[in-house]
XYZ file of C-alpha atoms in Angstrom:
666
model
C -54.323 8.923 108.621
C -55.349 9.343 104.882
C -55.530 5.603 104.219
C -57.394 2.572 105.377
C -61.188 2.033 105.679
C -62.851 5.286 104.772
C -63.931 7.261 107.802
C -65.764 10.371 106.141
C -66.842 13.729 107.764
C -69.412 15.745 105.919
C -69.679 19.381 106.540
C -72.459 21.390 105.001
C -72.272 25.250 104.761
C -75.307 27.514 105.299
C -73.118 30.301 103.448
C -75.216 32.945 105.297
C -78.554 32.990 103.383
C -76.829 32.028 100.087
C -77.690 28.335 100.409
C -79.828 28.157 103.512
C -82.510 30.601 102.321
C -83.305 27.931 99.677
C -81.879 24.499 100.759
C -82.962 22.928 103.967
C -79.546 22.427 105.349
C -80.514 20.655 108.453
C -82.592 18.121 106.358
C -79.541 17.535 104.114
C -77.213 17.196 107.157
C -79.548 14.486 108.653
C -79.714 12.740 105.331
C -75.910 12.853 104.998
C -75.586 10.801 108.350
C -77.124 7.697 106.862
C -74.613 7.457 103.927
C -72.071 4.720 103.822
C -68.755 5.234 105.793
C -70.018 8.326 107.331
C -68.757 9.057 110.739
C -70.397 12.291 111.261
C -72.280 15.140 109.410
C -72.462 18.649 110.590
C -73.575 22.135 109.391
C -72.277 25.636 110.047
C -73.200 29.289 109.165
C -69.992 29.891 107.488
C -67.727 26.767 106.987
C -64.929 28.731 105.460
C -64.694 31.021 108.593
C -62.147 30.511 111.402
C -64.669 28.707 113.501
C -65.958 26.512 110.724
C -62.389 25.475 109.920
C -61.386 24.957 113.533
C -64.557 22.515 113.906
C -63.212 20.524 111.035
C -59.672 20.195 112.256
C -60.991 19.268 115.818
C -63.227 16.607 114.402
C -60.480 15.099 112.179
C -58.267 14.480 115.197
C -61.097 13.409 117.628
C -62.983 11.087 115.227
C -59.833 9.713 113.285
C -61.431 10.965 110.040
C -59.559 10.100 106.857
C -61.808 11.604 104.283
C -63.697 15.068 104.270
C -66.628 16.246 102.243
C -67.346 20.070 102.305
C -70.798 20.959 100.823
C -70.587 24.715 99.993
C -69.764 27.137 97.129
C -67.798 26.384 94.069
C -64.311 24.635 94.671
C -62.810 27.512 92.598
C -63.418 29.754 95.503
C -62.620 27.749 98.648
C -61.038 24.388 97.641
C -57.496 25.480 98.627
C -58.738 26.894 101.881
C -60.159 23.511 103.008
C -57.154 21.628 101.586
C -55.004 23.568 103.958
C -57.403 23.133 106.718
C -57.455 19.333 106.593
C -53.618 19.429 106.022
C -53.275 21.219 109.417
C -54.916 18.319 110.985
C -52.756 15.939 109.451
C -54.598 14.761 106.499
C -53.353 14.509 102.961
C -54.845 17.685 101.216
C -56.150 15.479 98.361
C -58.594 13.289 100.459
C -60.951 16.426 100.360
C -64.064 16.683 98.097
C -65.949 19.871 97.713
C -69.561 19.569 96.783
C -70.916 22.706 95.007
C -74.549 23.151 96.478
C -74.481 26.947 96.054
C -73.907 27.685 92.409
C -75.246 24.211 91.260
C -78.246 24.277 93.504
C -79.449 27.145 95.525
C -78.526 29.823 93.070
C -80.079 28.099 90.057
C -83.160 26.691 91.991
C -83.947 29.735 94.204
C -87.776 29.434 93.465
C -87.900 25.704 94.116
C -86.680 25.115 97.631
C -87.999 21.436 97.979
C -86.374 20.481 94.671
C -83.215 22.394 95.523
C -82.939 20.404 98.902
C -83.460 17.091 97.031
C -80.738 18.028 94.577
C -78.404 18.994 97.383
C -78.925 15.608 98.798
C -78.029 14.196 95.526
C -74.857 16.197 95.190
C -73.763 15.273 98.669
C -74.443 11.547 98.160
C -72.288 11.682 94.822
C -69.445 13.554 96.711
C -69.463 10.924 99.448
C -69.200 8.163 96.819
C -66.096 9.762 95.350
C -64.708 10.523 98.571
C -64.567 6.976 99.514
C -62.124 6.205 96.667
C -59.848 9.291 97.064
C -56.222 8.458 97.695
C -53.355 10.627 99.063
C -51.235 12.421 96.387
C -47.886 13.990 96.895
C -46.764 17.162 95.200
C -43.778 17.168 92.953
C -40.854 19.383 93.454
C -38.898 20.848 90.580
C -36.062 23.455 90.170
C -37.262 26.943 89.702
C -36.168 30.098 87.361
C -36.083 33.270 89.256
C -36.688 35.391 86.114
C -39.782 37.329 85.113
C -41.483 38.141 81.713
C -43.581 41.248 81.540
C -45.785 41.473 78.297
C -46.712 45.050 77.693
C -44.944 48.353 78.012
C -47.843 50.507 79.208
C -48.126 51.979 82.798
C -49.150 48.628 84.246
C -46.299 46.773 82.553
C -43.659 49.133 83.529
C -44.946 49.559 86.923
C -44.757 45.702 87.352
C -41.252 45.588 85.769
C -39.880 48.115 88.083
C -41.392 46.603 91.255
C -40.015 43.262 90.476
C -36.415 44.787 89.636
C -36.557 46.524 93.027
C -37.064 43.037 94.505
C -33.821 41.974 92.805
C -35.633 39.864 90.107
C -34.461 39.905 86.554
C -37.043 41.130 84.169
C -37.647 40.979 80.372
C -40.103 43.753 79.328
C -41.566 43.007 76.029
C -43.517 45.694 74.034
C -44.877 45.019 70.540
C -44.759 48.754 69.399
C -41.446 50.648 68.952
C -41.976 52.707 71.987
C -43.137 52.226 75.635
C -45.949 54.176 77.226
C -49.003 52.662 75.794
C -52.118 54.798 75.301
C -50.799 57.202 78.061
C -48.224 58.642 75.658
C -51.273 59.820 73.519
C -52.675 61.894 76.488
C -51.933 65.377 77.453
C -53.009 65.442 81.075
C -54.406 62.669 83.231
C -57.442 62.860 85.611
C -58.330 63.798 88.212
C -55.068 65.417 89.149
C -54.328 67.032 85.836
C -50.778 65.995 85.957
C -48.861 66.255 82.595
C -48.866 62.822 81.075
C -45.555 63.275 79.340
C -43.961 64.075 82.963
C -45.532 61.035 84.340
C -44.109 58.670 81.729
C -40.774 60.408 81.785
C -40.577 59.465 85.644
C -41.250 55.973 84.845
C -38.780 55.954 82.039
C -36.077 57.209 84.504
C -36.946 54.459 86.812
C -36.609 51.875 84.130
C -33.181 53.250 82.990
C -31.865 53.047 86.327
C -32.747 49.249 86.907
C -29.941 47.029 85.412
C -32.102 44.042 86.093
C -34.572 45.140 83.482
C -34.040 44.187 79.775
C -36.459 46.206 77.552
C -37.356 44.618 74.195
C -39.474 46.890 72.050
C -40.819 46.115 68.554
C -41.225 42.654 69.710
C -43.814 39.788 70.148
C -43.978 36.561 72.099
C -43.696 34.114 69.594
C -44.094 30.793 71.583
C -44.316 29.659 75.398
C -43.721 26.163 76.471
C -43.293 24.700 79.876
C -44.945 25.413 83.263
C -44.570 27.821 86.276
C -40.875 28.548 87.305
C -39.890 26.758 83.979
C -41.360 28.703 81.029
C -39.334 28.454 77.755
C -40.282 31.678 75.900
C -39.185 32.525 72.285
C -39.452 36.309 71.677
C -39.348 37.537 68.190
C -37.773 41.149 67.615
C -38.860 42.856 64.327
C -35.913 44.908 62.781
C -35.848 48.631 64.019
C -33.233 49.501 61.466
C -32.198 52.415 63.480
C -29.622 51.824 66.186
C -28.765 53.601 69.493
C -26.555 56.225 67.848
C -29.708 57.903 66.546
C -29.937 61.383 68.300
C -33.509 62.190 67.089
C -32.423 65.036 64.678
C -35.240 64.203 62.247
C -33.068 64.746 59.104
C -33.923 61.196 57.966
C -37.659 61.946 58.375
C -37.380 65.154 56.358
C -36.112 63.302 53.388
C -38.463 60.344 53.520
C -40.980 60.366 50.623
C -43.435 57.906 52.179
C -46.435 59.129 54.277
C -48.901 56.962 56.001
C -51.633 57.431 58.646
C -50.180 58.375 62.052
C -51.431 55.980 64.575
C -50.223 58.242 67.510
C -52.684 60.867 66.348
C -55.446 58.157 65.500
C -55.130 58.819 61.797
C -55.658 62.587 62.194
C -52.146 63.131 60.586
C -49.634 61.488 58.520
C -46.117 60.327 59.411
C -43.043 59.118 57.390
C -41.771 55.509 56.906
C -38.935 56.530 59.345
C -40.395 58.210 62.429
C -40.227 58.918 65.972
C -43.289 57.124 67.779
C -44.122 59.867 70.040
C -42.622 63.143 71.332
C -41.954 61.294 74.543
C -40.874 57.976 72.831
C -38.698 55.490 74.812
C -36.310 54.506 73.689
C -36.044 57.981 72.070
C -34.754 56.834 68.853
C -36.384 56.734 65.240
C -37.693 53.473 63.956
C -38.350 52.376 60.220
C -41.812 51.097 59.430
C -40.760 47.908 57.438
C -44.185 47.491 55.890
C -44.102 50.866 54.233
C -40.615 51.480 53.682
C -39.456 51.323 50.032
C -35.713 50.814 50.937
C -34.970 54.008 48.762
C -31.898 54.729 51.012
C -32.575 58.509 51.291
C -32.701 58.248 55.055
C -29.287 56.531 55.082
C -27.589 59.288 53.071
C -29.282 61.973 55.329
C -28.200 60.246 58.629
C -24.787 61.776 59.767
C -24.299 59.227 62.633
C -24.521 56.040 60.417
C -27.436 54.939 62.744
C -29.641 53.391 59.994
C -29.063 50.008 58.591
C -31.797 48.968 56.004
C -30.399 45.305 55.870
C -31.153 44.634 59.409
C -33.456 41.448 59.883
C -35.666 39.954 62.527
C -33.891 38.366 65.499
C -35.120 35.986 68.246
C -34.413 35.597 71.778
C -35.044 32.249 73.614
C -35.240 32.743 77.325
C -36.493 30.678 80.539
C -38.476 32.504 82.977
C -40.361 31.578 86.120
C -43.426 33.757 85.778
C -45.213 35.882 83.144
C -47.169 39.114 83.659
C -49.625 39.744 80.804
C -50.210 43.701 80.680
C -51.192 44.097 77.050
C -53.589 46.897 77.558
C -56.692 47.744 75.431
C -57.812 49.295 72.164
C -60.356 52.135 71.938
C -63.683 51.041 70.573
C -63.829 51.904 66.865
C -67.398 52.904 65.786
C -69.028 51.304 62.930
C -69.322 53.602 59.731
C -72.591 55.620 60.358
C -72.718 54.863 64.039
C -73.811 58.219 65.263
C -72.715 59.541 61.862
C -69.022 58.283 62.523
C -67.058 58.291 59.153
C -69.495 60.502 57.241
C -67.723 63.722 58.089
C -64.580 64.867 59.860
C -66.845 66.797 62.299
C -67.606 63.570 64.050
C -64.698 62.049 65.933
C -63.956 59.692 68.851
C -62.977 60.988 72.118
C -59.312 59.872 71.734
C -58.973 61.996 68.572
C -60.353 64.846 70.269
C -57.951 64.469 73.029
C -55.107 64.501 70.468
C -56.631 67.874 69.010
C -56.695 69.571 72.359
C -53.171 68.591 73.145
C -50.647 71.356 72.951
C -48.371 68.925 71.297
C -51.158 67.581 68.929
C -51.756 67.845 65.305
C -53.083 71.446 65.723
C -51.120 72.552 68.754
C -54.194 72.630 70.850
C -56.314 74.804 68.324
C -59.804 73.829 67.321
C -59.869 75.972 64.146
C -62.714 74.554 61.890
C -61.964 76.809 59.112
C -64.485 79.261 60.330
C -63.015 80.035 63.635
C -63.402 78.176 67.136
C -66.469 75.893 67.459
C -69.869 77.284 68.768
C -71.547 74.034 69.608
C -69.682 70.819 70.534
C -71.722 67.670 71.555
C -70.344 64.774 73.447
C -72.123 61.440 73.384
C -71.308 58.858 75.895
C -71.700 55.175 76.068
C -70.558 54.697 72.633
C -69.273 50.881 72.215
C -70.289 50.249 75.952
C -73.429 48.816 77.498
C -74.784 47.695 74.282
C -77.797 45.572 75.460
C -79.022 42.954 72.986
C -82.400 43.568 71.814
C -82.056 47.319 72.556
C -78.958 48.069 70.801
C -79.190 47.311 66.804
C -75.715 46.247 65.313
C -75.039 47.925 62.137
C -73.360 44.808 60.434
C -73.851 41.344 61.037
C -70.504 40.651 62.569
C -70.619 43.592 64.886
C -69.927 42.212 68.490
C -71.965 43.927 71.205
C -70.068 45.269 74.351
C -72.446 44.727 77.324
C -69.892 45.927 79.873
C -69.605 49.432 81.142
C -65.913 50.915 80.288
C -65.867 52.857 83.503
C -63.390 55.577 82.542
C -65.419 57.205 79.613
C -67.532 59.489 81.743
C -64.698 60.971 83.649
C -62.482 61.277 80.527
C -65.522 63.124 78.869
C -66.001 65.616 81.823
C -62.078 66.359 81.895
C -61.918 67.212 78.257
C -65.236 69.187 78.352
C -63.607 71.358 81.076
C -60.520 71.789 79.064
C -62.487 72.751 76.031
C -64.521 75.392 78.198
C -61.331 76.803 79.557
C -59.977 77.281 76.069
C -63.072 78.447 74.507
C -65.345 79.962 77.296
C -67.981 80.890 74.573
C -68.320 77.484 73.300
C -71.667 75.687 74.051
C -70.718 72.047 75.292
C -73.481 69.527 75.566
C -72.992 66.377 77.366
C -75.349 63.642 76.291
C -75.593 60.651 78.715
C -77.482 57.580 79.810
C -76.053 57.551 83.251
C -73.228 59.345 84.757
C -70.685 56.933 86.431
C -68.103 58.780 88.487
C -66.519 56.366 90.810
C -62.823 57.341 91.556
C -61.245 59.500 94.166
C -61.442 63.069 92.903
C -63.775 62.232 90.133
C -66.642 63.636 91.801
C -64.980 67.042 91.928
C -64.693 66.970 88.162
C -68.394 66.440 87.802
C -69.317 69.221 90.246
C -66.838 71.660 88.288
C -68.568 70.677 85.078
C -72.080 71.340 86.317
C -70.681 74.772 87.529
C -69.062 75.377 84.275
C -72.287 76.119 81.946
C -72.003 72.694 80.415
C -75.468 71.361 79.292
C -76.407 67.927 80.659
C -78.945 65.985 78.663
C -80.010 62.476 79.641
C -81.151 60.229 77.034
C -82.948 56.873 77.295
C -81.323 53.596 76.557
C -83.760 52.612 74.051
C -84.033 55.970 72.296
C -80.232 57.128 71.868
C -79.344 60.475 70.094
C -79.447 60.619 66.236
C -76.789 62.465 64.204
C -77.970 63.684 61.005
C -75.065 64.538 58.484
C -75.776 66.837 55.503
C -72.559 67.538 53.831
C -70.089 69.121 56.214
C -72.920 69.950 58.634
C -74.116 67.706 61.649
C -77.448 68.072 63.526
C -77.993 66.168 66.757
C -81.407 65.122 67.833
C -82.110 63.760 71.366
C -85.090 63.390 73.647
C -84.301 64.727 77.117
C -85.748 62.435 79.762
C -85.298 65.018 82.408
C -87.604 67.445 80.498
C -90.621 65.330 79.617
C -88.694 63.537 76.724
C -88.805 66.764 74.831
C -86.953 66.566 71.672
C -83.974 68.734 71.336
C -81.998 69.708 68.061
C -78.289 70.784 68.306
C -76.598 71.997 65.234
C -73.067 70.823 66.031
C -69.619 72.090 64.929
C -68.159 68.933 66.446
C -69.542 65.668 67.616
C -67.368 63.773 69.945
C -68.146 60.111 70.602
C -67.036 59.069 73.976
C -65.745 55.559 73.095
C -65.139 52.617 75.619
C -62.302 50.237 75.805
C -62.146 46.846 74.084
C -60.009 43.823 74.304
C -56.636 44.244 72.397
C -56.902 41.920 69.366
C -53.400 40.899 69.468
C -53.964 39.684 73.074
C -56.105 36.825 71.662
C -53.174 35.211 70.015
C -50.986 35.562 73.130
C -53.819 34.011 75.269
C -53.880 30.989 72.910
C -50.039 30.648 73.478
C -50.442 31.008 77.047
C -53.597 28.862 77.291
C -55.566 31.221 79.511
C -59.213 32.093 78.989
C -61.230 35.182 78.421
C -64.485 36.268 80.275
C -67.682 36.929 78.661
C -66.660 40.438 77.834
C -63.298 39.422 75.964
C -61.013 40.489 78.552
C -58.630 38.108 80.367
C -60.430 36.195 83.026
C -58.990 36.119 86.659
C -59.577 33.325 88.983
C -61.603 35.377 91.592
C -62.178 39.218 91.373
C -61.647 39.419 95.129
C -59.520 36.693 96.463
C -57.142 36.094 93.456
C -57.644 39.151 91.451
C -54.475 39.048 89.278
C -54.053 35.261 88.814
C -55.504 33.191 85.997
C -56.147 29.529 85.495
C -52.556 28.819 84.414
C -50.130 28.603 87.241
C -47.300 31.237 86.936
C -49.363 33.559 84.628
C -50.654 36.778 86.245
C -52.488 39.869 84.664
C -52.469 43.609 84.973
C -53.949 46.737 83.749
C -56.683 47.035 81.237
C -55.753 43.547 79.674
C -58.143 42.258 82.438
C -60.750 44.836 82.320
C -61.475 48.533 81.579
C -59.480 50.810 84.042
C -57.866 54.107 84.325
C -54.127 55.013 84.709
C -54.232 54.766 88.527
C -55.894 51.518 88.665
C -53.562 50.023 86.006
C -50.504 51.226 88.036
C -51.995 49.605 91.171
C -52.735 46.186 89.375
C -49.126 46.333 87.883
C -47.823 46.365 91.381
C -50.200 43.883 92.748
C -49.211 41.406 89.844
C -45.472 42.131 90.607
C -46.101 41.329 94.315
C -47.621 38.133 93.432
C -44.994 37.291 90.963
C -42.304 37.888 93.481
C -43.795 35.380 95.992
C -43.881 32.923 93.134
C -40.306 33.472 92.177
C -39.144 33.783 95.871
C -37.857 30.137 95.978
C -35.450 28.182 93.734
C -37.668 25.146 93.984
C -41.448 24.801 93.545
C -44.144 22.301 94.273
C -46.399 21.246 91.434
C -49.775 19.909 91.757
C -49.970 16.133 91.709
C -53.327 15.955 89.681
C -51.874 14.795 86.462
C -52.351 12.016 83.850
C -50.900 8.604 84.340
C -50.377 5.746 81.856
C -51.024 2.057 82.636
C -48.229 0.706 80.150
C -50.007 -2.803 80.411
C -53.026 -1.225 78.492
C -51.443 1.246 76.148
C -51.202 0.068 72.555
C -49.220 3.049 71.463
C -52.107 4.371 69.182
C -50.844 8.006 69.917
C -54.396 9.422 69.991
C -53.513 11.083 73.299
C -50.547 13.033 71.777
C -52.698 14.633 69.136
C -55.256 15.594 71.931
C -53.019 16.956 74.470
C -52.790 20.863 74.048
C -50.042 21.088 76.717
C -47.663 18.838 74.464
C -47.199 16.744 77.814
C -47.405 13.175 76.184
C -44.978 11.427 73.873
C -44.139 7.868 72.936
C -41.228 5.838 74.215
C -39.927 2.635 72.779
C -39.646 -0.393 75.202
C -38.846 -3.966 74.925
C -41.461 -6.490 75.840
C -41.044 -10.102 75.366
C -38.056 -9.436 73.051
C -40.364 -7.182 70.822
C -40.016 -3.461 70.427
C -43.156 -1.657 71.635
C -44.467 1.948 71.761
C -46.073 3.147 74.817
C -47.217 6.763 75.940
C -45.679 8.478 78.771
C -46.473 11.685 80.501
C -44.170 14.610 81.156
C -45.540 15.206 84.610
C -44.007 18.900 84.422
C -46.051 19.789 81.603
C -49.323 18.019 82.221
C -52.103 20.005 83.880
C -54.559 17.168 84.479
C -57.197 18.472 82.004
C -58.391 14.760 81.371
C -58.642 15.127 77.515
C -56.269 12.241 76.944
C -58.221 10.122 79.285
C -61.462 10.665 77.565
C -60.169 9.771 74.072
C -57.947 6.769 75.103
C -59.634 3.489 73.370
C -58.069 0.997 75.834
C -58.549 3.285 78.891
C -54.914 3.244 79.526
C -54.765 6.788 80.816
C -56.356 8.050 83.872
C -55.918 11.195 85.802
C -54.861 11.049 89.415
C -57.598 12.390 91.668
C -60.213 11.881 88.922
C -59.775 8.186 88.239
C -62.433 6.116 86.165
C -63.370 4.237 89.327
C -63.894 7.425 91.044
C -66.079 8.965 88.380
C -67.961 5.701 87.890
C -68.836 5.789 91.589
C -70.129 9.277 91.288
C -72.486 8.106 88.295
C -73.682 5.206 90.247
C -74.513 7.475 93.213
C -76.334 9.915 90.912
C -78.649 6.971 89.665
C -79.165 5.442 93.039
C -81.441 7.967 94.628
C -83.657 6.465 97.237
């Protein structure tokens, strides 16, 4: 039914009021009926609804349609939906054309309905011109690998790994630091339940240790990724730990080590040795040697009674084939610029993560806030530091400072939790909460806010364009703020401590991984999902999924949930030992190819190579496409001088027909 003389049906969606409130849908429908090869044109309130899809399938059968054009929203949203719809009616799914008259028309021309309607006609005419030349395509079937790679050993990564293993799927869990746990290992308690963070992690560690299907690789990085869904060839580089499993964490090696460096676990508030235990609840619970700072003096070797240290150990590599990859690389706390709210000018101004470490009973000061003169009298919390930085209002302190326009979501609740902890420890301490807005959105979070308002915490609201000012004079800090709830009256608070409630930022190391995986970022720098509601853990590259704060700012509960969601989707992908691949790939016309190899240089997926062939007793080189690696991006077709390469479903004749239709307005 997909071949022969084109018999086209056009279906135009109102999309509720998204399209119909701007575009005259009935006028566009009437116009479409006059286009060549049109059998019928119809409109519907919601074409993606069950009723809309049933109308399309019924018409295909009754009117013997062999091409379908749906004028609606972006194909990123519902192209797959409509492909499945026409396939149910017996058509090849690739004789569908989706014309985007929502994002490309009604949404961008909302104040110009007449011009928007005219443009919608143009878009439909162009879509019909291309639909006439669409040809059926068949999906490719390849052997599949039922093994997963999880990158990131925080809560999201561990949750994903456990869920996959419970489904019988072998998992490689790769963490770049020497220990699992992520930022949760730096917390004392988690909100809103106030559960002990270490106990939470130990439960996860226990689950991991009980799953023989999980292979944990710490101190490791993904070096390279080649291939495609179900057949990714991954190389993992493992840095030398130089301490083996015989270690019993007795700390004798640490006691004799002469090197001291800032301790990242305490955000630089303390020092650690070059041989160290990453955290009190480290997993695996063995020491590691910092190869960047170790001088190889050998004192730790002499002190170790278990022969657990080998200073000659070098890096190793693991090559593995996996079917799917989950990226759960987490986030980094925003690091304020020097002088931003006085940061870096005195130790009395610190970030919220640093303050959390100070309040921790297992932290640098065992939970005591002794500032040399006894407990603090005034502690000021400033929220929205490193988040919601609107251009034109927020003034960058350096030329290269990137503004973070997004809300980090968890900062408000985290601030309230630690303010309440502070008040419980030091009831006489005055706690000031300086905020632009309070965004408390999770279950149980509102109760924290209510507890804070009933705990003598002073809430002061400042305006976005007039943030607080922190004046540092020696070791003294003075906070000035205008209270918008009190007639913009200026208040001055002499602060013993200023705590900057910093937001979340994308992890820098994730950028390199994204390049290897060929996945994109959203405007805020986090990894971009395909659709926030319909495909929330999928990215543009098939077989790669995302979880946790690598995707967006989120708390521990949300990270665990997204880890489970990614695992569930990965389990579906890895359920079969064979897989169908999209047929929209590049193809070479060998009669035109001159072997110039420009396409090879252009292809970022390394899907093109040269092969030698004998033509008229002469050896010639011709390009050929590895159809399992090709993603159909079209870069090769664009650069090919003799036009020997085209992309199936986006051939040059099809694109030419679209251009001709665009220029033939009547």
